[in-house]
Amino acid sequence: FLEERAKSSTTSAVKKLIGLQPQTALVVDDEGNSRLLNVNEIHREEKVLVRPGGRIPVDGIVARGESYVDESMLTGEPIPVAKRSGAAVYAGTMNQNGALTIEVTAESGETLLSKIVAAVREAQGSKAPVQRIADAISKYFAFAIVCLAVVTFLLWFFLGNAVAAAVVCAVSVLVIACPCALGLATPTAITVGIGRAAENHILIKDAAVLETMCKVTAVVLDKTGTVTEGRPTVVEDEISPDATTEDLSVLLAMEEQSGHPLAKAVSDFLHGRGVSPASELNGFSAVAGKGVSAMSGEALYWCGNRQIAIDNGAVGASVNEQGGTVVLFGRGPAVLARFMLEDKVKASSAEAVALLRRKEIDVYLLTGDNAVSASKVAKEVGVAHYEAGVLPADKERFILELQQRGHVVAMVGDGINDSQALARADVSVAMGEGTDIAMETASVTLATSDLRLLATGIRLSKSTMRVVHENLFWAFIYNTIGIPFAAGLFGVMLDPMWASAAMAASSVTVVLNSLRLKWMKFEQEKNTK
């Protein structure tokens, strides 16, 4: 009961989020007919009309209309986001000044909100390693107490005391012993800690991760989308006279199939030039850490970094790197185009690195980008250790080397190329705006993609585990002193009623100590130095 009360009080913020999702929605068809339906009855590809000032009832894509949407209940960002045709919107967010027709992409139980709540509930029900130890002790605790009560009765009886006195002491031993405090010591604190993390837009998959986070001594950062905005733009282009319109159409088709931020930047650039994607594209392949390739007709096309150009025997694959990222495009051994891209560093990244270093955590930057770009970003955010031109397997190997040197490693990434490293790390952290595979591999997701949340999460995990250890210490001390006292070892006859009151007080103390986490301030940390 006490554990459920603690859990209930810590999921209040999540429950408020669920309460923000409308229960009904206005479904419209192409003829303009509308009907009001329960959100549970709405299916994918149906269209929903949301009027100004209304909450969006489903996850979907804007089919018609323009507006600003307040997404603060999901991201914590107070500034409304502009939405127009093709933009993604989420259940529970507030439409502000324009009517939106939304095509449903996720049904009621599959919305982002629903997934967040399900993940938090699952995490709160999981067990930390320290809890398994406490559970193992509790398993034998009851039997040991019964044996102690029998021994207490026999000792009092054979020492010449009345049977009633012996019974009182034995009953007091049974009553005062508190396996409840031992059993509640870990789960209540873990429940509160994971709940507080969710309130701060940090989604933790299970209790074991929370316990490991407090031990992190090294953080490895991916660059694109983690330290930088992940929305690079083309700032320079050099297209060969040999490149035909058909070649550029193939390039656009390839980049549209790639989920990489650099590919999106190139595709946006080509769209701006009026290029249309090729209709025929075969054998599309993403080469991890290098780029993409595909066949069109008899020709093999490729696009990516210098390494994929060299792999295809490209002539003139050298690049002029001046702090930006260079994307090369070619057909067979011929380089047809070069694009220089720049990706802004997030405003919070330097502060996040400073916060981690203040906690005496080593910070490393790994990127598949060129050395000049990596050096520029590392210097801007204050990372002393960085490596450029790193492939996914190299990231995994780097983390393994850190672990062999005794580090507990947290890896932060957002892309498919980070999935190997995320799986290898002790704590894997995905950015909320990253790819699905990164978030599935990760044990922690930063919903707002703000690196400062990692420092907040580590601080919260340390506080949570400190409370767990305090609870276990209290349970141990209470039973160590209380049981001998109830047995009359100190020459005092303890009334069973007082023993039961002490037992209840012990359990309540553990729960209240855990609830301290709810009242602690874990808002996004600021670097005060």
PDB file of C-alpha atoms in Angstrom, residues 10-227:
ATOM      1  CA  THR A  10       5.298  10.473  -8.315  1.00  0.00           C
ATOM      2  CA  THR A  11       3.357   9.758 -11.507  1.00  0.00           C
ATOM      3  CA  SER A  12       1.092  12.765 -11.033  1.00  0.00           C
ATOM      4  CA  ALA A  13       2.927  14.731 -13.731  1.00  0.00           C
ATOM      5  CA  VAL A  14       2.562  11.868 -16.202  1.00  0.00           C
ATOM      6  CA  LYS A  15      -1.123  11.532 -15.325  1.00  0.00           C
ATOM      7  CA  LYS A  16      -1.553  15.239 -16.013  1.00  0.00           C
ATOM      8  CA  LEU A  17      -0.050  14.691 -19.461  1.00  0.00           C
ATOM      9  CA  ILE A  18      -2.513  11.878 -20.145  1.00  0.00           C
ATOM     10  CA  GLY A  19      -5.308  14.154 -18.969  1.00  0.00           C
ATOM     11  CA  LEU A  20      -4.297  16.671 -21.640  1.00  0.00           C
ATOM     12  CA  GLN A  21      -5.168  14.264 -24.461  1.00  0.00           C
ATOM     13  CA  PRO A  22      -8.745  14.867 -25.687  1.00  0.00           C
ATOM     14  CA  GLN A  23     -11.090  11.890 -25.511  1.00  0.00           C
ATOM     15  CA  THR A  24     -12.977  12.831 -28.678  1.00  0.00           C
ATOM     16  CA  ALA A  25     -12.016  14.191 -32.085  1.00  0.00           C
ATOM     17  CA  LEU A  26     -13.770  15.622 -35.130  1.00  0.00           C
ATOM     18  CA  VAL A  27     -13.137  13.245 -38.043  1.00  0.00           C
ATOM     19  CA  VAL A  28     -13.615  14.715 -41.537  1.00  0.00           C
ATOM     20  CA  ASP A  29     -13.684  13.174 -45.008  1.00  0.00           C
ATOM     21  CA  ASP A  30     -12.786  14.528 -48.445  1.00  0.00           C
ATOM     22  CA  GLU A  31     -16.398  15.598 -49.069  1.00  0.00           C
ATOM     23  CA  GLY A  32     -16.376  17.843 -46.011  1.00  0.00           C
ATOM     24  CA  ASN A  33     -18.569  15.613 -43.850  1.00  0.00           C
ATOM     25  CA  SER A  34     -17.628  15.452 -40.170  1.00  0.00           C
ATOM     26  CA  ARG A  35     -18.450  13.248 -37.180  1.00  0.00           C
ATOM     27  CA  LEU A  36     -17.402  13.322 -33.546  1.00  0.00           C
ATOM     28  CA  LEU A  37     -15.699  10.062 -32.480  1.00  0.00           C
ATOM     29  CA  ASN A  38     -13.940   8.741 -29.412  1.00  0.00           C
ATOM     30  CA  VAL A  39     -10.167   8.785 -30.013  1.00  0.00           C
ATOM     31  CA  ASN A  40     -10.070   5.005 -29.502  1.00  0.00           C
ATOM     32  CA  GLU A  41     -12.255   4.617 -32.608  1.00  0.00           C
ATOM     33  CA  ILE A  42      -9.983   6.627 -34.886  1.00  0.00           C
ATOM     34  CA  HIS A  43      -7.648   4.739 -37.233  1.00  0.00           C
ATOM     35  CA  ARG A  44      -4.578   5.529 -39.307  1.00  0.00           C
ATOM     36  CA  GLU A  45      -4.998   7.611 -42.469  1.00  0.00           C
ATOM     37  CA  GLU A  46      -8.252   9.129 -41.239  1.00  0.00           C
ATOM     38  CA  LYS A  47      -8.306  12.920 -41.067  1.00  0.00           C
ATOM     39  CA  VAL A  48      -9.045  14.974 -37.955  1.00  0.00           C
ATOM     40  CA  LEU A  49      -9.947  18.663 -37.831  1.00  0.00           C
ATOM     41  CA  VAL A  50      -8.474  20.684 -34.947  1.00  0.00           C
ATOM     42  CA  ARG A  51      -9.771  24.224 -34.538  1.00  0.00           C
ATOM     43  CA  PRO A  52      -7.755  27.138 -33.082  1.00  0.00           C
ATOM     44  CA  GLY A  53      -7.383  26.817 -29.312  1.00  0.00           C
ATOM     45  CA  GLY A  54      -8.074  23.077 -29.340  1.00  0.00           C
ATOM     46  CA  ARG A  55      -5.812  20.276 -28.201  1.00  0.00           C
ATOM     47  CA  ILE A  56      -4.561  17.859 -30.827  1.00  0.00           C
ATOM     48  CA  PRO A  57      -6.116  14.416 -30.109  1.00  0.00           C
ATOM     49  CA  VAL A  58      -3.811  12.175 -32.178  1.00  0.00           C
ATOM     50  CA  ASP A  59      -0.295  11.861 -33.550  1.00  0.00           C
ATOM     51  CA  GLY A  60      -0.265  12.738 -37.219  1.00  0.00           C
ATOM     52  CA  ILE A  61       0.917  14.865 -40.111  1.00  0.00           C
ATOM     53  CA  VAL A  62      -0.617  18.173 -41.119  1.00  0.00           C
ATOM     54  CA  ALA A  63      -2.579  17.605 -44.331  1.00  0.00           C
ATOM     55  CA  ARG A  64      -4.022  21.123 -44.630  1.00  0.00           C
ATOM     56  CA  GLY A  65      -3.685  24.430 -42.834  1.00  0.00           C
ATOM     57  CA  GLU A  66      -1.028  26.422 -41.015  1.00  0.00           C
ATOM     58  CA  SER A  67      -0.732  27.260 -37.338  1.00  0.00           C
ATOM     59  CA  TYR A  68       1.542  27.487 -34.329  1.00  0.00           C
ATOM     60  CA  VAL A  69       1.450  24.579 -31.872  1.00  0.00           C
ATOM     61  CA  ASP A  70       2.462  24.742 -28.214  1.00  0.00           C
ATOM     62  CA  GLU A  71       4.489  21.550 -27.567  1.00  0.00           C
ATOM     63  CA  SER A  72       5.754  22.553 -24.111  1.00  0.00           C
ATOM     64  CA  MET A  73       3.941  19.665 -22.405  1.00  0.00           C
ATOM     65  CA  LEU A  74       6.204  17.279 -24.353  1.00  0.00           C
ATOM     66  CA  THR A  75       9.438  19.197 -24.874  1.00  0.00           C
ATOM     67  CA  GLY A  76       9.434  21.775 -22.094  1.00  0.00           C
ATOM     68  CA  GLU A  77      10.113  24.503 -24.677  1.00  0.00           C
ATOM     69  CA  PRO A  78       7.751  27.466 -24.194  1.00  0.00           C
ATOM     70  CA  ILE A  79       8.042  28.837 -27.751  1.00  0.00           C
ATOM     71  CA  PRO A  80       5.241  27.610 -30.084  1.00  0.00           C
ATOM     72  CA  VAL A  81       6.367  25.697 -33.178  1.00  0.00           C
ATOM     73  CA  ALA A  82       5.198  26.660 -36.672  1.00  0.00           C
ATOM     74  CA  LYS A  83       3.287  23.857 -38.389  1.00  0.00           C
ATOM     75  CA  ARG A  84       2.315  23.595 -42.029  1.00  0.00           C
ATOM     76  CA  SER A  85       1.530  20.846 -44.516  1.00  0.00           C
ATOM     77  CA  GLY A  86       3.757  17.800 -43.923  1.00  0.00           C
ATOM     78  CA  ALA A  87       4.765  18.747 -40.358  1.00  0.00           C
ATOM     79  CA  ALA A  88       4.410  16.199 -37.561  1.00  0.00           C
ATOM     80  CA  VAL A  89       2.100  16.967 -34.634  1.00  0.00           C
ATOM     81  CA  TYR A  90       1.525  15.084 -31.382  1.00  0.00           C
ATOM     82  CA  ALA A  91      -1.436  14.228 -29.192  1.00  0.00           C
ATOM     83  CA  GLY A  92      -1.981  16.551 -26.244  1.00  0.00           C
ATOM     84  CA  THR A  93      -0.249  19.573 -27.751  1.00  0.00           C
ATOM     85  CA  MET A  94      -2.189  22.831 -28.140  1.00  0.00           C
ATOM     86  CA  ASN A  95      -3.157  24.253 -31.523  1.00  0.00           C
ATOM     87  CA  GLN A  96      -3.038  28.025 -31.308  1.00  0.00           C
ATOM     88  CA  ASN A  97      -4.138  30.315 -34.118  1.00  0.00           C
ATOM     89  CA  GLY A  98      -5.128  28.326 -37.212  1.00  0.00           C
ATOM     90  CA  ALA A  99      -7.321  25.361 -38.145  1.00  0.00           C
ATOM     91  CA  LEU A 100      -5.375  22.175 -38.945  1.00  0.00           C
ATOM     92  CA  THR A 101      -6.509  19.068 -40.793  1.00  0.00           C
ATOM     93  CA  ILE A 102      -4.346  16.220 -39.534  1.00  0.00           C
ATOM     94  CA  GLU A 103      -3.840  12.803 -41.116  1.00  0.00           C
ATOM     95  CA  VAL A 104      -3.590  10.209 -38.342  1.00  0.00           C
ATOM     96  CA  THR A 105      -0.312   8.250 -38.199  1.00  0.00           C
ATOM     97  CA  ALA A 106      -0.682   6.620 -34.764  1.00  0.00           C
ATOM     98  CA  GLU A 107      -3.792   5.284 -33.074  1.00  0.00           C
ATOM     99  CA  SER A 108      -4.758   6.125 -29.494  1.00  0.00           C
ATOM    100  CA  GLY A 109      -2.554   3.578 -27.707  1.00  0.00           C
ATOM    101  CA  GLU A 110       0.432   4.211 -29.990  1.00  0.00           C
ATOM    102  CA  THR A 111       0.862   7.965 -29.591  1.00  0.00           C
ATOM    103  CA  LEU A 112       4.092   9.453 -28.301  1.00  0.00           C
ATOM    104  CA  LEU A 113       2.329  10.321 -25.041  1.00  0.00           C
ATOM    105  CA  SER A 114       1.099   6.755 -24.587  1.00  0.00           C
ATOM    106  CA  LYS A 115       4.576   5.368 -25.214  1.00  0.00           C
ATOM    107  CA  ILE A 116       6.116   7.755 -22.675  1.00  0.00           C
ATOM    108  CA  VAL A 117       3.633   6.751 -19.975  1.00  0.00           C
ATOM    109  CA  ALA A 118       4.028   3.029 -20.760  1.00  0.00           C
ATOM    110  CA  ALA A 119       7.829   3.315 -20.602  1.00  0.00           C
ATOM    111  CA  VAL A 120       7.726   5.120 -17.244  1.00  0.00           C
ATOM    112  CA  ARG A 121       5.326   2.587 -15.753  1.00  0.00           C
ATOM    113  CA  GLU A 122       7.437  -0.322 -16.982  1.00  0.00           C
ATOM    114  CA  ALA A 123      10.596   1.261 -15.577  1.00  0.00           C
ATOM    115  CA  GLN A 124       8.957   1.886 -12.212  1.00  0.00           C
ATOM    116  CA  GLY A 125       8.026  -1.790 -12.005  1.00  0.00           C
ATOM    117  CA  SER A 126      11.576  -2.993 -12.734  1.00  0.00           C
ATOM    118  CA  LYS A 127      14.140  -3.949 -10.120  1.00  0.00           C
ATOM    119  CA  ALA A 128      17.591  -2.524  -9.524  1.00  0.00           C
ATOM    120  CA  PRO A 129      20.413  -4.978  -8.669  1.00  0.00           C
ATOM    121  CA  VAL A 130      20.525  -3.630  -5.108  1.00  0.00           C
ATOM    122  CA  GLN A 131      16.806  -4.384  -4.781  1.00  0.00           C
ATOM    123  CA  ARG A 132      17.361  -8.009  -5.750  1.00  0.00           C
ATOM    124  CA  ILE A 133      19.841  -8.308  -2.879  1.00  0.00           C
ATOM    125  CA  ALA A 134      17.307  -6.791  -0.479  1.00  0.00           C
ATOM    126  CA  ASP A 135      14.618  -9.152  -1.794  1.00  0.00           C
ATOM    127  CA  ALA A 136      16.918 -12.145  -1.256  1.00  0.00           C
ATOM    128  CA  ILE A 137      17.514 -11.049   2.355  1.00  0.00           C
ATOM    129  CA  SER A 138      13.783 -10.481   2.902  1.00  0.00           C
ATOM    130  CA  LYS A 139      13.079 -13.972   1.609  1.00  0.00           C
ATOM    131  CA  TYR A 140      14.891 -15.541   4.587  1.00  0.00           C
ATOM    132  CA  PHE A 141      14.115 -12.732   7.023  1.00  0.00           C
ATOM    133  CA  ALA A 142      10.652 -13.969   8.036  1.00  0.00           C
ATOM    134  CA  PHE A 143      11.899 -17.495   8.757  1.00  0.00           C
ATOM    135  CA  ALA A 144      14.796 -16.114  10.795  1.00  0.00           C
ATOM    136  CA  ILE A 145      12.425 -13.925  12.847  1.00  0.00           C
ATOM    137  CA  VAL A 146      10.141 -16.876  13.630  1.00  0.00           C
ATOM    138  CA  CYS A 147      13.183 -18.816  14.829  1.00  0.00           C
ATOM    139  CA  LEU A 148      14.285 -15.836  16.962  1.00  0.00           C
ATOM    140  CA  ALA A 149      10.801 -15.565  18.477  1.00  0.00           C
ATOM    141  CA  VAL A 150      10.855 -19.265  19.422  1.00  0.00           C
ATOM    142  CA  VAL A 151      14.325 -18.913  20.931  1.00  0.00           C
ATOM    143  CA  THR A 152      13.169 -15.805  22.856  1.00  0.00           C
ATOM    144  CA  PHE A 153      10.189 -17.692  24.295  1.00  0.00           C
ATOM    145  CA  LEU A 154      12.323 -20.669  25.321  1.00  0.00           C
ATOM    146  CA  LEU A 155      15.008 -18.501  26.928  1.00  0.00           C
ATOM    147  CA  TRP A 156      12.492 -16.480  28.966  1.00  0.00           C
ATOM    148  CA  PHE A 157      10.605 -19.608  29.972  1.00  0.00           C
ATOM    149  CA  PHE A 158      13.647 -21.651  31.027  1.00  0.00           C
ATOM    150  CA  LEU A 159      15.097 -18.671  32.899  1.00  0.00           C
ATOM    151  CA  GLY A 160      12.162 -19.007  35.276  1.00  0.00           C
ATOM    152  CA  ASN A 161       9.841 -16.309  33.963  1.00  0.00           C
ATOM    153  CA  ALA A 162       6.107 -16.733  33.631  1.00  0.00           C
ATOM    154  CA  VAL A 163       4.701 -18.163  30.419  1.00  0.00           C
ATOM    155  CA  ALA A 164       2.798 -14.901  29.823  1.00  0.00           C
ATOM    156  CA  ALA A 165       6.005 -12.863  29.967  1.00  0.00           C
ATOM    157  CA  ALA A 166       7.742 -15.277  27.601  1.00  0.00           C
ATOM    158  CA  VAL A 167       4.819 -15.063  25.175  1.00  0.00           C
ATOM    159  CA  VAL A 168       4.815 -11.236  25.310  1.00  0.00           C
ATOM    160  CA  CYS A 169       8.516 -11.094  24.445  1.00  0.00           C
ATOM    161  CA  ALA A 170       8.141 -13.627  21.635  1.00  0.00           C
ATOM    162  CA  VAL A 171       5.160 -11.763  20.161  1.00  0.00           C
ATOM    163  CA  SER A 172       7.007  -8.437  20.452  1.00  0.00           C
ATOM    164  CA  VAL A 173       9.900  -9.922  18.454  1.00  0.00           C
ATOM    165  CA  LEU A 174       7.485 -11.078  15.737  1.00  0.00           C
ATOM    166  CA  VAL A 175       5.695  -7.727  15.625  1.00  0.00           C
ATOM    167  CA  ILE A 176       8.661  -5.342  15.769  1.00  0.00           C
ATOM    168  CA  ALA A 177      10.645  -7.139  13.075  1.00  0.00           C
ATOM    169  CA  CYS A 178      10.137  -5.159   9.883  1.00  0.00           C
ATOM    170  CA  PRO A 179      10.777  -6.878   6.569  1.00  0.00           C
ATOM    171  CA  CYS A 180       8.500  -4.181   5.126  1.00  0.00           C
ATOM    172  CA  ALA A 181      11.131  -1.469   5.603  1.00  0.00           C
ATOM    173  CA  LEU A 182      13.695  -3.697   3.898  1.00  0.00           C
ATOM    174  CA  GLY A 183      11.297  -4.479   1.060  1.00  0.00           C
ATOM    175  CA  LEU A 184      10.266  -0.838   0.611  1.00  0.00           C
ATOM    176  CA  ALA A 185      13.774   0.621   0.885  1.00  0.00           C
ATOM    177  CA  THR A 186      14.654   0.283  -2.804  1.00  0.00           C
ATOM    178  CA  PRO A 187      11.403   0.216  -4.837  1.00  0.00           C
ATOM    179  CA  THR A 188       9.933   3.365  -3.304  1.00  0.00           C
ATOM    180  CA  ALA A 189      13.080   5.399  -3.999  1.00  0.00           C
ATOM    181  CA  ILE A 190      13.449   3.936  -7.515  1.00  0.00           C
ATOM    182  CA  THR A 191       9.794   4.649  -8.262  1.00  0.00           C
ATOM    183  CA  VAL A 192      10.111   8.256  -7.138  1.00  0.00           C
ATOM    184  CA  GLY A 193      13.438   8.720  -8.952  1.00  0.00           C
ATOM    185  CA  ILE A 194      12.153   7.432 -12.300  1.00  0.00           C
ATOM    186  CA  GLY A 195       9.013   9.528 -11.889  1.00  0.00           C
ATOM    187  CA  ARG A 196      11.064  12.667 -11.244  1.00  0.00           C
ATOM    188  CA  ALA A 197      13.242  11.861 -14.256  1.00  0.00           C
ATOM    189  CA  ALA A 198      10.122  11.671 -16.448  1.00  0.00           C
ATOM    190  CA  GLU A 199       8.945  15.032 -15.099  1.00  0.00           C
ATOM    191  CA  ASN A 200      12.287  16.467 -16.251  1.00  0.00           C
ATOM    192  CA  HIS A 201      11.942  14.942 -19.747  1.00  0.00           C
ATOM    193  CA  ILE A 202      14.413  12.121 -19.005  1.00  0.00           C
ATOM    194  CA  LEU A 203      12.947   8.712 -19.879  1.00  0.00           C
ATOM    195  CA  ILE A 204      14.731   5.828 -18.131  1.00  0.00           C
ATOM    196  CA  LYS A 205      13.975   2.281 -19.286  1.00  0.00           C
ATOM    197  CA  ASP A 206      14.604   0.378 -16.074  1.00  0.00           C
ATOM    198  CA  ALA A 207      15.851   0.614 -12.507  1.00  0.00           C
ATOM    199  CA  ALA A 208      19.213  -1.011 -13.254  1.00  0.00           C
ATOM    200  CA  VAL A 209      20.065   1.905 -15.547  1.00  0.00           C
ATOM    201  CA  LEU A 210      19.272   4.399 -12.794  1.00  0.00           C
ATOM    202  CA  GLU A 211      21.704   2.578 -10.509  1.00  0.00           C
ATOM    203  CA  THR A 212      24.431   2.507 -13.178  1.00  0.00           C
ATOM    204  CA  MET A 213      24.039   6.192 -14.100  1.00  0.00           C
ATOM    205  CA  CYS A 214      25.291   7.322 -10.710  1.00  0.00           C
ATOM    206  CA  LYS A 215      28.604   5.523 -11.386  1.00  0.00           C
ATOM    207  CA  VAL A 216      29.338   7.093 -14.805  1.00  0.00           C
ATOM    208  CA  THR A 217      32.927   8.347 -15.098  1.00  0.00           C
ATOM    209  CA  ALA A 218      33.150   8.943 -18.862  1.00  0.00           C
ATOM    210  CA  VAL A 219      30.709  10.307 -21.439  1.00  0.00           C
ATOM    211  CA  VAL A 220      31.183   9.728 -25.167  1.00  0.00           C
ATOM    212  CA  LEU A 221      29.332  12.135 -27.459  1.00  0.00           C
ATOM    213  CA  ASP A 222      28.417  11.756 -31.100  1.00  0.00           C
ATOM    214  CA  LYS A 223      28.629  15.065 -32.980  1.00  0.00           C
ATOM    215  CA  THR A 224      25.808  15.405 -35.500  1.00  0.00           C
ATOM    216  CA  GLY A 225      22.423  15.804 -33.835  1.00  0.00           C
ATOM    217  CA  THR A 226      23.887  15.375 -30.363  1.00  0.00           C
ATOM    218  CA  VAL A 227      26.324  18.246 -29.892  1.00  0.00           C
TER     219      VAL A 227
END
